[in-house]
Amino acid sequence: MSRLPADPRVDQPAADALVLFGATGDLARRKLFPALYQLTRHGELDVPVIGVARSDWTDDRFCAQARSSIEDAVTDPDPAVVDRVMARLHLIGGDYADRATWEGLRDALDSHDSSQAVFYMAIPPGMFPQVATSLASVGLNERGRIVVEKPFGRDVGSAVELNETLHSVFPEERIFRIDHYLGKESVEALLVFRFSNTLLEPVWNRRYVRSIQVTMSETIGVEGRGAFYDEIGALRDVLQNHLLQVVSLLAMEPPVGPSAQFLHDEQAKVFAAMRPIEPDEVVRGQYVGYRDEPGVADGSDTETFVAARLEIDSWRWAGVPWYVRVGKGLAASAIEAVVEFQPPPRLLFDESATPPDRNLVRFRLGSRDGVTFALQAKTPGPDLDSQPVDVAVDFETALGERQGAYERLLADALAGSPRRFARTDVVEHTWRVVQPALDAPSAVHPYFRGSWGPAEADRILVAGDHWFVPTV
Ligand code: BG6
C-alpha cells in the first residue's frame, strides 16, 4: 500500500476528443495549432479536434488558417504531419447563445463516440461562464474537463466568483487553469534543480540568501493587443500569475510526493505566508508612446512595467526581500531569477582589498535557458585577491531539444494530468497578494523604450541592493 494519501486529481481517464473554443482566434493561431503539429509529430495526438467559433467559416477555411499558423510558427514543417493534423480538424460554427450550437457540439462528440473530451477555452475571459454553463445545459459537463486560459479573474472577488460558477458545473479536479509558465521546461527545471541537488538545500534560506529577484522583460510593446492590454496592465497580465508561480517554485518546501496535490499544497503554503503587497512596495511605469498605440485610451495610466517587493513570512524566508519586475518595451527579452547570497562575514586576508561580488545563482528561464553560478576565484598574481568567474550551463546544449509549453500543457490536458495547472486556492491566494496594489494603484512613471524601466523602481530596494541586468 502506498504510504501517501490518494490524490483525487490523478488517474483521470485520457481524453478521446479535443474541443477548441475560439478556434479561429489569435491564441489558437499563435500557440495551439503549432502545438497540435508538434504533438502529432511526436505521435501524441490521436483524437479528433473540433473547433467551435462564432464565425461562419467552412472546414476548408479553418484548415487553411490552421495550416498557415503551423507554417508561420514551425521551421520546415513536415507536410505529411501537417496533413495528419488537418485530417483531425473539424469546425462547428454558431452563436454561443443559441442552444442549437451546443446540441450540434454534443452530436459531433456522439458521432466520434466521445465520452471524455477536453474543452479548451481559448476565448475572452468574459465568456468562460457562458461556455461552461452551456456545456452543462446539454450534459457535456459530465463528459469531459475544461481548460481555462488566463486571465483568471481580475481581482480576488472576480476570481472567487468565476471559481464558484465553474464549480457549479465542473468539479475542481476537472478544471485545468492554464498558466503557460508552468508548462515551460525552463520553469519546471527550477523544481528539479532545487530538489535533485542536495548542494543547494542547506543554503536555500534566510541565513545565506540575501535577496531573490525575478525579472521578465520584453523588448516588444503591446503589438496590436492595445485594447486588451489597456484593461489589464502588467501587474494583472504577468506579475500576478507567471511571476508569482516562479516565486513559489523558488520558495516552496519540498513536496511530499510527485503528484499534483502535493506540489500545489506547497505552492499554496508559500502564498499563504506571503504578505499582501502594499502600494508603496510597488512601482508602476509606462513606456513613452504607449498612449499612441491603437486601442489604448487617451491619457491611459495602465502600467506596461511593474516592480514590487514581496515578503514571505516563513521560517525559511522571513526578512529576505523578493523583488519581481516585469515590463514591455525594455532593453532585452529575458526571464531570469537571481538568488543573491550573503557576502563572507569578513575579508580573508587583506582588509583593504575590494570586497568580492556576492555569489549569485542565476536561472535563465527564457530562450537559451540554463543556470549560471557567479563565484569568486583567485586573481592571478602575488596577492590573495579574488575576481568573479561564471560557471554556466546552457540546458539546450547540455540536454537537447525540449518541448514547448503549449505542447506539454495540451498533452497533459488530454492525458488528464493536472500537475502543471493552477489549483483554485493557489489562484485565489495570488490575487489576495496583489489586491492592495490593485486597490490603490501608485503613480505611473514614464520610461523610454529600450531602457530597464523607470528609475523609480530603485525606490523599493533595500539599501545596498540593486537590480541585476538579466544575462541573455
Ligand atoms: C502572456 C502575456 O501571458 O505571456 C503576454 O499575456 C506576454 O503579455 C506573454 O507577452 C509572455 O510569454 P512568454 O512565453 O513569451 O514569456
Short mmCIF file of N, CA and C and ligand atoms in Angstrom, two decimals, residues 150 180-181 184 216 218 225 237 242 328 335, ligand 1:
data_model
loop_
_atom_site.label_atom_id
_atom_site.label_comp_id
_atom_site.label_asym_id
_atom_site.label_seq_id
_atom_site.Cartn_x
_atom_site.Cartn_y
_atom_site.Cartn_z
N LYS A 150 -5.75 32.04 -19.05
CA LYS A 150 -5.67 33.23 -18.24
C LYS A 150 -6.17 34.41 -19.06
N HIS A 180 0.79 29.42 -18.66
CA HIS A 180 1.70 28.67 -19.55
C HIS A 180 3.13 28.63 -19.02
N TYR A 181 3.46 29.49 -18.01
CA TYR A 181 4.81 29.40 -17.43
C TYR A 181 5.00 28.06 -16.72
N LYS A 184 6.41 25.59 -19.07
CA LYS A 184 7.75 25.78 -19.64
C LYS A 184 8.72 24.80 -18.97
N MET A 216 11.02 39.56 -15.72
CA MET A 216 10.51 39.12 -17.01
C MET A 216 10.45 40.38 -17.87
N GLU A 218 10.49 42.21 -21.82
CA GLU A 218 10.24 42.02 -23.25
C GLU A 218 10.61 43.30 -23.98
N ARG A 225 -2.24 44.43 -29.35
CA ARG A 225 -3.15 43.98 -28.27
C ARG A 225 -3.53 45.17 -27.38
N ASP A 237 -1.39 41.09 -15.96
CA ASP A 237 -1.04 40.28 -17.13
C ASP A 237 0.04 39.25 -16.81
N HIS A 242 2.32 34.57 -13.87
CA HIS A 242 3.60 33.94 -14.26
C HIS A 242 4.69 34.16 -13.19
N LYS A 328 7.22 45.69 -20.66
CA LYS A 328 7.30 45.67 -22.12
C LYS A 328 8.11 46.88 -22.56
N ILE A 335 13.85 36.17 -19.19
CA ILE A 335 13.18 35.81 -17.94
C ILE A 335 14.29 35.25 -17.07
C1 BG6 B 1 1.32 36.23 -21.74
C2 BG6 B 1 1.08 37.71 -21.60
O1 BG6 B 1 0.63 35.52 -20.74
O2 BG6 B 1 2.71 35.97 -21.64
C3 BG6 B 1 1.85 38.47 -22.65
O3 BG6 B 1 -0.31 37.97 -21.74
C4 BG6 B 1 3.31 38.10 -22.62
O4 BG6 B 1 1.70 39.89 -22.47
C5 BG6 B 1 3.48 36.58 -22.66
O5 BG6 B 1 3.94 38.68 -23.75
C6 BG6 B 1 4.91 36.18 -22.49
O6 BG6 B 1 5.05 34.79 -22.65
P1 BG6 B 1 6.46 34.16 -22.99
O7 BG6 B 1 6.20 32.70 -23.03
O8 BG6 B 1 6.88 34.74 -24.31
O9 BG6 B 1 7.40 34.57 -21.89
#
